[in-house]
Coordinates of C-alpha atoms in Angstrom, one line a residue:
Chain L
M1 CA 0.0 0.0 0.0
V2 CA 1.3 3.4 -0.9
G3 CA 1.0 6.4 1.5
G4 CA -2.3 8.2 1.4
V5 CA -4.4 5.2 0.4
H6 CA -7.7 5.2 2.2
S7 CA -8.4 2.4 4.6
E8 CA -11.7 0.5 4.4
E9 CA -12.9 2.2 7.5
T10 CA -12.2 5.8 6.6
T11 CA -13.9 6.0 3.3
P12 CA -17.4 7.3 3.9
P13 CA -20.6 5.6 2.6
I14 CA -22.1 7.2 -0.5
A15 CA -25.1 8.8 1.3
Q16 CA -22.6 10.7 3.5
G17 CA -21.4 12.6 0.5
V18 CA -18.8 12.8 -2.2
P19 CA -16.1 15.5 -1.6
L20 CA -14.8 17.7 -4.4
H21 CA -11.5 16.0 -4.7
L22 CA -10.1 12.7 -6.0
E23 CA -10.4 10.3 -3.2
P24 CA -7.4 8.0 -2.9
L25 CA -8.1 4.4 -4.0
A26 CA -8.4 1.9 -1.2
F27 CA -6.2 -0.5 -3.2
E28 CA -3.4 -0.5 -5.7
P29 CA -4.3 -0.2 -9.4
E30 CA -3.1 -3.7 -10.1
A31 CA -4.9 -5.2 -7.1
L32 CA -8.1 -6.1 -9.1
E33 CA -6.2 -8.2 -11.5
P34 CA -7.0 -10.4 -13.4
Y35 CA -10.6 -9.1 -13.4
I36 CA -9.8 -5.5 -14.0
D37 CA -6.3 -4.8 -15.4
A38 CA -3.9 -2.3 -13.9
Q39 CA -3.7 -0.2 -17.1
T40 CA -7.4 0.2 -17.2
M41 CA -7.6 1.2 -13.5
R42 CA -4.8 3.8 -13.9
L43 CA -6.4 5.4 -17.0
H44 CA -9.8 5.2 -15.5
Y45 CA -8.9 6.8 -12.2
E46 CA -6.0 9.1 -13.0
V47 CA -7.2 10.3 -16.4
H48 CA -11.0 9.8 -17.0
H49 CA -12.1 10.4 -13.4
A50 CA -9.7 13.3 -12.9
A51 CA -11.0 14.9 -16.1
Y52 CA -14.6 14.8 -14.8
L53 CA -13.5 16.4 -11.5
N54 CA -11.5 19.1 -13.3
R55 CA -14.4 20.0 -15.6
L56 CA -16.8 20.0 -12.6
Q57 CA -14.6 22.4 -10.8
A58 CA -14.3 24.6 -13.9
A59 CA -18.1 24.6 -14.3
L60 CA -18.5 25.6 -10.6
R61 CA -16.0 28.4 -11.1
E62 CA -17.7 29.6 -14.2
G63 CA -21.1 29.7 -12.5
N64 CA -19.7 31.3 -9.4
L65 CA -21.1 28.3 -7.5
R66 CA -19.8 26.8 -4.3
A67 CA -20.3 23.1 -3.4
A68 CA -18.7 21.0 -0.7
N69 CA -20.6 17.9 -1.6
A70 CA -20.9 16.7 -5.2
F71 CA -23.6 14.2 -4.2
S72 CA -25.9 16.9 -2.8
L73 CA -25.1 18.9 -5.9
I74 CA -26.2 16.3 -8.4
R75 CA -29.3 15.5 -6.3
G76 CA -30.5 19.0 -6.7
L77 CA -29.7 19.4 -10.4
K78 CA -33.3 19.4 -11.6
H79 CA -33.8 22.7 -9.8
P80 CA -30.5 24.6 -9.9
P81 CA -30.1 28.3 -8.9
A82 CA -31.6 30.7 -11.4
S83 CA -28.1 31.8 -12.4
V84 CA -27.3 28.4 -13.8
T85 CA -27.7 28.4 -17.6
P86 CA -28.8 25.2 -19.4
E87 CA -25.3 24.7 -20.7
L88 CA -23.9 25.0 -17.2
Q89 CA -26.5 22.6 -15.9
T90 CA -25.5 20.1 -18.6
S91 CA -21.9 20.4 -17.6
L92 CA -22.7 19.9 -13.9
R93 CA -24.8 16.9 -14.8
Q94 CA -22.1 15.3 -17.0
N95 CA -19.1 16.1 -14.9
G96 CA -20.7 16.1 -11.4
G97 CA -22.3 12.8 -12.4
G98 CA -18.9 11.5 -13.7
H99 CA -17.2 12.5 -10.5
V100 CA -19.8 11.1 -8.1
N101 CA -20.3 7.9 -10.2
H102 CA -16.6 7.1 -10.3
T103 CA -16.1 7.9 -6.6
I104 CA -19.0 5.4 -5.8
F105 CA -17.5 2.8 -8.1
W106 CA -14.0 2.9 -6.5
R107 CA -15.6 2.6 -3.0
I108 CA -17.4 -0.6 -3.8
L109 CA -14.4 -2.4 -5.3
T110 CA -11.9 -4.5 -3.5
P111 CA -9.2 -7.0 -4.4
P112 CA -10.5 -10.5 -5.1
G113 CA -10.9 -12.6 -2.0
K114 CA -11.1 -9.7 0.3
S115 CA -14.8 -9.5 0.5
P116 CA -17.5 -12.0 1.4
Q117 CA -19.0 -13.6 -1.8
G118 CA -22.3 -11.8 -1.2
P119 CA -24.2 -9.6 1.1
Q120 CA -25.0 -10.7 4.6
G121 CA -27.4 -9.4 7.2
R122 CA -30.2 -7.0 6.3
L123 CA -29.1 -6.4 2.7
A124 CA -29.1 -10.2 2.1
E125 CA -32.6 -10.3 3.5
A126 CA -33.7 -7.4 1.3
I127 CA -32.2 -8.9 -1.8
Q128 CA -33.8 -12.3 -1.0
K129 CA -37.2 -10.6 -0.5
E130 CA -37.0 -8.6 -3.7
Y131 CA -35.3 -11.0 -6.1
G132 CA -35.7 -14.5 -4.5
S133 CA -32.0 -15.2 -4.5
L134 CA -28.6 -13.5 -4.9
D135 CA -28.2 -15.3 -8.2
T136 CA -31.4 -13.9 -9.5
F137 CA -30.5 -10.4 -8.4
K138 CA -27.1 -10.8 -10.2
S139 CA -28.8 -11.8 -13.4
V140 CA -31.2 -8.9 -13.2
F141 CA -28.4 -6.5 -12.6
A142 CA -26.2 -8.0 -15.4
A143 CA -29.2 -7.8 -17.8
A144 CA -29.4 -4.0 -17.0
A145 CA -25.7 -3.6 -17.6
M146 CA -25.9 -5.5 -20.9
K147 CA -29.0 -3.7 -22.2
R148 CA -27.5 -0.2 -21.7
F149 CA -27.0 0.9 -25.2
G150 CA -23.9 3.2 -25.6
S151 CA -22.3 4.6 -22.5
G152 CA -23.7 4.4 -19.0
W153 CA -24.1 2.5 -15.7
A154 CA -26.1 -0.2 -14.0
W155 CA -27.2 0.4 -10.4
L156 CA -28.7 -1.1 -7.3
S157 CA -30.5 1.6 -5.4
V158 CA -32.9 2.1 -2.6
R159 CA -36.0 4.1 -3.5
E160 CA -37.7 6.6 -1.3
D161 CA -40.3 4.0 -0.4
G162 CA -37.6 1.6 0.8
K163 CA -37.8 -0.7 -2.2
L164 CA -34.6 -2.1 -3.8
I165 CA -34.4 -1.3 -7.5
V166 CA -32.1 -2.3 -10.3
T167 CA -31.8 0.4 -13.0
S168 CA -29.6 1.7 -15.7
T169 CA -28.7 5.3 -16.5
P170 CA -27.2 6.7 -19.7
D171 CA -23.8 8.5 -19.8
Q172 CA -23.0 9.9 -16.4
D173 CA -26.5 10.2 -15.0
N174 CA -27.0 8.9 -11.4
P175 CA -30.1 7.4 -9.8
A176 CA -30.0 10.3 -7.3
M177 CA -30.7 12.8 -10.0
C178 CA -34.4 12.9 -9.3
G179 CA -36.4 14.7 -12.0
L180 CA -33.7 13.9 -14.5
V181 CA -34.1 10.2 -14.2
P182 CA -37.6 8.7 -14.3
D183 CA -39.4 9.1 -11.0
E184 CA -39.8 5.3 -10.5
E185 CA -36.0 4.9 -11.0
C186 CA -35.0 7.6 -8.6
G187 CA -33.2 6.5 -5.5
L188 CA -30.0 6.3 -3.5
P189 CA -27.4 4.1 -5.2
I190 CA -25.6 1.5 -3.1
L191 CA -23.9 -0.4 -5.9
G192 CA -23.0 0.7 -9.4
L193 CA -21.2 -0.7 -12.5
D194 CA -19.6 1.4 -15.1
V195 CA -20.3 0.1 -18.6
W196 CA -18.7 2.9 -20.6
E197 CA -16.4 1.1 -23.0
H198 CA -13.4 2.8 -21.3
A199 CA -14.1 0.7 -18.2
Y200 CA -13.4 -2.5 -20.0
Y201 CA -12.2 -2.1 -23.6
L202 CA -8.5 -2.7 -23.1
K203 CA -9.0 -6.1 -21.6
Y204 CA -12.4 -7.2 -22.8
Q205 CA -13.0 -5.2 -26.0
N206 CA -16.5 -5.9 -27.3
R207 CA -17.1 -8.6 -24.7
R208 CA -19.0 -6.6 -22.1
Q209 CA -20.7 -9.8 -20.9
D210 CA -17.3 -11.1 -19.8
Y211 CA -16.4 -7.9 -18.0
V212 CA -19.7 -7.9 -16.1
S213 CA -19.3 -11.6 -15.0
A214 CA -15.7 -10.9 -13.9
W215 CA -16.6 -7.8 -12.0
W216 CA -18.6 -9.7 -9.4
N217 CA -15.2 -11.1 -8.1
V218 CA -14.1 -7.6 -7.0
V219 CA -17.3 -6.2 -5.5
N220 CA -16.8 -5.1 -1.9
W221 CA -20.0 -6.5 -0.3
T222 CA -19.0 -5.1 3.1
R223 CA -19.1 -1.6 1.6
V224 CA -22.4 -2.2 -0.2
E225 CA -23.9 -3.4 3.1
R226 CA -22.7 -0.3 4.8
N227 CA -24.2 1.9 2.0
F228 CA -27.5 0.0 2.5
A229 CA -27.4 0.5 6.2
V230 CA -26.7 4.2 6.0
V231 CA -29.3 4.8 3.3
T232 CA -32.1 2.8 5.1
A233 CA -31.3 4.3 8.6
R234 CA -32.6 7.7 7.7
Chain M
M1 CA -5.5 7.5 -58.3
N2 CA -8.8 6.2 -57.0
R3 CA -9.1 3.9 -54.1
R4 CA -9.6 0.8 -56.3
S5 CA -6.6 1.3 -58.4
F6 CA -4.5 2.1 -55.4
L7 CA -5.5 -1.2 -53.7
V8 CA -4.7 -3.1 -56.9
A9 CA -1.5 -1.2 -57.6
G10 CA -0.4 -1.5 -53.9
G11 CA -1.0 -5.2 -53.9
A12 CA -2.8 -5.0 -50.6
A13 CA -4.7 -8.0 -49.3
V14 CA -8.1 -6.6 -50.1
A15 CA -10.7 -8.0 -47.7
G16 CA -13.4 -8.1 -50.4
S17 CA -14.7 -6.3 -53.4
V18 CA -15.2 -2.5 -53.1
L19 CA -18.8 -1.7 -52.0
P20 CA -20.9 0.3 -54.4
S21 CA -21.3 3.7 -53.0
P22 CA -24.1 3.4 -50.4
L23 CA -25.3 6.9 -51.0
H24 CA -26.3 6.0 -54.5
A25 CA -28.0 2.7 -53.9
A26 CA -30.3 1.6 -51.2
A27 CA -29.2 -1.9 -52.2
A28 CA -25.9 -1.2 -50.4
F29 CA -27.8 -1.4 -47.1
P30 CA -29.0 -5.0 -47.2
L31 CA -29.6 -6.7 -43.9
E32 CA -26.2 -8.3 -43.9
L33 CA -22.6 -7.5 -43.0
G34 CA -20.7 -6.2 -46.1
K35 CA -17.0 -6.7 -46.4
L36 CA -14.5 -3.9 -45.6
P37 CA -13.5 -2.1 -48.8
Y38 CA -9.8 -2.5 -47.8
A39 CA -7.7 -4.7 -45.6
P40 CA -8.0 -4.1 -41.8
E41 CA -4.4 -2.9 -41.6
A42 CA -4.8 -0.5 -44.6
L43 CA -5.5 2.5 -42.4
E44 CA -2.4 2.1 -40.2
P45 CA -0.9 4.0 -38.4
H46 CA -3.9 6.2 -38.1
I47 CA -6.4 3.4 -37.3
D48 CA -4.8 0.2 -36.1
A49 CA -5.7 -3.2 -37.6
Q50 CA -6.9 -4.7 -34.3
T51 CA -9.4 -1.9 -33.9
M52 CA -10.6 -2.2 -37.5
T53 CA -11.0 -6.0 -37.2
I54 CA -12.9 -5.9 -33.9
H55 CA -14.9 -2.9 -35.1
H56 CA -16.1 -4.5 -38.3
D57 CA -16.1 -8.2 -37.4
K58 CA -17.6 -7.9 -33.9
H59 CA -19.3 -4.5 -33.3
H60 CA -20.7 -4.0 -36.8
A61 CA -21.6 -7.7 -37.1
A62 CA -23.5 -7.5 -33.8
Y63 CA -25.6 -4.6 -35.0
V64 CA -26.5 -6.6 -38.1
T65 CA -27.3 -9.7 -36.1
N66 CA -29.4 -7.8 -33.5
L67 CA -31.2 -5.8 -36.3
N68 CA -32.2 -9.1 -38.0
K69 CA -33.4 -10.5 -34.6
A70 CA -35.6 -7.5 -34.0
L71 CA -37.1 -7.6 -37.5
D72 CA -37.7 -11.4 -37.2
A73 CA -39.4 -10.9 -33.9
A74 CA -41.6 -8.1 -35.3
K75 CA -42.2 -10.0 -38.5
V76 CA -40.9 -7.1 -40.6
S77 CA -39.4 -8.0 -43.9
G78 CA -38.7 -6.7 -47.4
K79 CA -37.0 -3.4 -46.5
D80 CA -33.4 -2.4 -46.5
A81 CA -31.8 -0.9 -43.4
L82 CA -31.8 2.7 -44.7
T83 CA -35.5 2.6 -45.5
L84 CA -36.2 1.2 -42.0
I85 CA -34.2 3.9 -40.1
K86 CA -35.6 6.8 -42.2
D87 CA -39.1 6.1 -40.9
L88 CA -38.9 4.3 -37.6
S89 CA -42.4 5.3 -36.7
A90 CA -43.7 3.0 -39.4
L91 CA -42.5 0.0 -37.4
P92 CA -44.3 -1.8 -34.6
A93 CA -43.8 0.2 -31.4
D94 CA -41.9 -2.6 -29.7
A95 CA -39.4 -2.9 -32.5
Q96 CA -38.6 0.8 -32.9
T97 CA -35.8 1.1 -30.3
A98 CA -34.0 -2.1 -31.5
V99 CA -34.1 -0.9 -35.1
R100 CA -33.1 2.6 -34.1
N101 CA -30.0 1.2 -32.3
N102 CA -29.1 -1.7 -34.5
G103 CA -30.3 -0.4 -37.8
G104 CA -28.6 2.9 -37.0
G105 CA -25.5 0.9 -36.1
H106 CA -25.5 -1.0 -39.4
V107 CA -26.1 2.0 -41.6
N108 CA -23.6 4.2 -39.7
H109 CA -20.8 1.7 -39.9
T110 CA -21.5 0.8 -43.5
L111 CA -21.1 4.5 -44.4
F112 CA -18.1 4.9 -42.1
W113 CA -16.1 2.2 -43.9
S114 CA -16.9 3.8 -47.2
W115 CA -15.8 7.2 -46.1
M116 CA -12.3 6.0 -45.3
A117 CA -9.4 4.9 -47.5
P118 CA -5.7 4.3 -47.0
A119 CA -3.8 7.5 -46.3
G120 CA -2.4 9.0 -49.4
S121 CA -4.6 7.1 -51.8
G122 CA -6.7 10.0 -52.9
A123 CA -7.3 13.7 -52.6
K124 CA -6.1 15.3 -49.4
G125 CA -9.2 17.5 -49.1
P126 CA -12.5 18.3 -50.7
E127 CA -12.3 19.4 -54.3
G128 CA -14.7 20.7 -57.0
K129 CA -18.2 21.5 -55.9
L130 CA -17.8 20.1 -52.5
G131 CA -14.7 22.1 -51.9
A132 CA -16.5 25.2 -53.0
A133 CA -19.6 24.5 -50.8
I134 CA -17.4 23.9 -47.8
Q135 CA -15.5 27.1 -48.5
S136 CA -18.7 29.1 -48.8
T137 CA -20.3 27.6 -45.7
F138 CA -17.5 27.4 -43.3
S139 CA -15.0 30.0 -44.8
S140 CA -12.3 27.4 -45.2
V141 CA -11.5 23.7 -45.1
D142 CA -9.6 24.3 -41.8
D143 CA -12.6 26.1 -40.3
F144 CA -14.8 23.2 -41.3
K145 CA -12.4 20.6 -39.8
K146 CA -12.2 22.6 -36.6
L147 CA -16.0 22.8 -36.3
F148 CA -16.4 19.1 -37.1
G149 CA -13.6 18.2 -34.6
E150 CA -15.4 20.2 -31.9
A151 CA -18.7 18.4 -32.6
A152 CA -16.8 15.1 -32.3
T153 CA -14.9 16.1 -29.2
K154 CA -18.0 17.5 -27.4
R155 CA -20.2 14.5 -28.0
F156 CA -20.6 13.2 -24.4
G157 CA -20.7 9.4 -24.2
S158 CA -21.1 7.5 -27.4
G159 CA -22.1 8.9 -30.8
W160 CA -21.1 10.4 -34.1
A161 CA -20.1 13.7 -35.7
W162 CA -21.6 14.4 -39.1
L163 CA -21.4 16.6 -42.2
V164 CA -24.9 16.7 -43.6
V165 CA -26.6 18.2 -46.6
K166 CA -29.9 19.6 -45.4
A167 CA -33.2 19.7 -47.3
D168 CA -32.4 23.1 -48.6
G169 CA -29.1 21.9 -49.9
K170 CA -27.0 23.7 -47.2
L171 CA -24.1 21.9 -45.5
A172 CA -24.2 21.6 -41.7
V173 CA -22.1 19.9 -39.0
T174 CA -24.1 18.0 -36.4
S175 CA -23.7 15.2 -33.9
T176 CA -25.9 12.4 -32.8
P177 CA -25.8 10.3 -29.6
N178 CA -25.3 6.5 -29.7
Q179 CA -26.3 5.1 -33.2
D180 CA -28.7 7.8 -34.2
N181 CA -28.3 9.0 -37.8
P182 CA -29.2 12.4 -39.4
W183 CA -31.8 10.6 -41.5
M184 CA -33.8 9.6 -38.5
K185 CA -36.9 11.8 -38.8
G186 CA -38.7 12.2 -35.4
I187 CA -35.5 11.1 -33.6
V188 CA -33.0 13.8 -34.3
P189 CA -34.1 17.5 -34.0
D190 CA -35.7 18.7 -37.3
S191 CA -33.0 21.3 -37.5
D192 CA -30.3 18.6 -37.6
L193 CA -32.0 16.4 -40.2
G194 CA -30.2 15.8 -43.5
T195 CA -28.3 13.5 -45.7
P196 CA -25.0 12.5 -44.1
I197 CA -22.0 12.8 -46.5
L198 CA -19.3 12.3 -43.9
G199 CA -19.4 10.8 -40.4
L200 CA -17.0 10.0 -37.6
D201 CA -17.6 7.3 -35.0
V202 CA -16.6 8.6 -31.6
W203 CA -17.8 5.6 -29.6
E204 CA -14.8 4.6 -27.4
H205 CA -14.6 1.3 -29.2
A206 CA -13.6 3.2 -32.4
Y207 CA -10.3 4.4 -30.8
Y208 CA -9.7 3.2 -27.3
L209 CA -7.1 0.4 -28.1
K210 CA -4.8 2.9 -29.8
Y211 CA -5.8 6.3 -28.3
Q212 CA -7.4 5.5 -25.0
N213 CA -8.8 8.7 -23.5
K214 CA -7.2 10.9 -26.2
R215 CA -10.1 11.3 -28.5
P216 CA -8.8 14.6 -30.0
D217 CA -5.7 12.7 -31.2
Y218 CA -7.9 10.1 -32.9
I219 CA -9.9 12.8 -34.6
T220 CA -6.7 14.6 -35.9
A221 CA -5.3 11.3 -37.2
W222 CA -8.6 10.3 -38.8
W223 CA -8.5 13.2 -41.3
N224 CA -5.6 11.3 -42.9
V225 CA -7.8 8.5 -44.0
V226 CA -10.9 10.4 -45.1
N227 CA -11.9 9.2 -48.6
W228 CA -12.7 12.7 -50.1
A229 CA -13.7 11.2 -53.5
E230 CA -16.4 9.3 -51.8
V231 CA -17.6 12.3 -49.8
A232 CA -17.7 14.3 -53.0
K233 CA -19.9 11.6 -54.6
G234 CA -22.3 11.7 -51.7
Y235 CA -22.4 15.5 -51.9
A236 CA -23.2 15.4 -55.6
A237 CA -26.0 12.9 -55.1
A238 CA -27.5 14.7 -52.1
A239 CA -27.3 18.2 -53.6
A240 CA -28.7 17.1 -57.0

């Protein structure tokens, strides 16, 4: 581990916010091999994610806006301050979404073998209740990831009414962007999978299905459970 | 020297016969995967052989397969892909999205292959009537390239940049998300409708193996393999 790498315990759950900086990864870029390769991780984190953050900060400066928490920012995007032009709103949506989504994504990943194979406790019960079994949930989630045409994400979220939902968003939209995503798909994400081609193309090329299958090996279920606990405790 | 004579003279391992210009014949959009009009390595170093092979043999092929599946499921037959995407609303409602995505993917890629040729095999820029039209619309070829490059760079997520001939005969630079195409009435804004005469794929699969996040470098390199003779033919047909 290099200096400055976050420990498991210090990275906050999603619902507690996403700061306006690049959070250190909780693992080395090569730690997710062979499922996600080191080159992809480096480019994805150091270049793609960093670019979203830079453009988000530029958009905030341009609009004379202050934000401490990117997650709160994107949740309120449907009704921005009057000074926010449509172009600026689009930039905040794309780059604020990009920053939040990638932060979420890194937080729920862990080296293979470091996490239980699936959720335990209350999240396990909730998945069982909603989908019948973990395997069924995984197939529903994978289908959402496969069906996303073009760039986007697959998500497991908790809706306002407490129901677990699997959805998919285009580009860098996030399920918490209420009013911008369909109402019935609006919720707080506890698990997300990036299916932009940049997330997998160097290793998997056109075989998105193989990437999705491999990815389950590096999901940090302990973190997903914490996300679920925080989101449902409110 | 035109593309065909270059390939013959150059002795390149041609993947198949040169396609008829798709802009002149709807028959060039049958519901099957055509062959590349040049060898996959013919666009090196600007577009690498591995990208070309995967792009054509896997991505384009999948659009064709999925288009045919959707049409079979909807019991639609007897129309070529271009006719289908020009009027998506004529299709059964539950087939429209699949035909939009996969019919668009098939048409867009068929055109894309035809708009490229090995570097140095033809004119370096637009000539004749197309050259004059670009000059009068965009001030200069460089200004046009800059505008087109911006449209390609700014497309967020997956999509295409286009040079289109609008209904009034004017040239315009536009961009569409995913596999939408400027011919798709009711899908693209009316102001962006037109006949595409040049298009650039900016899905990450079009450039990621060689250029990774550096989309602008891909765009710059791509100008070296534009088949201007083919673009001029498309312009002549669309403006006629």
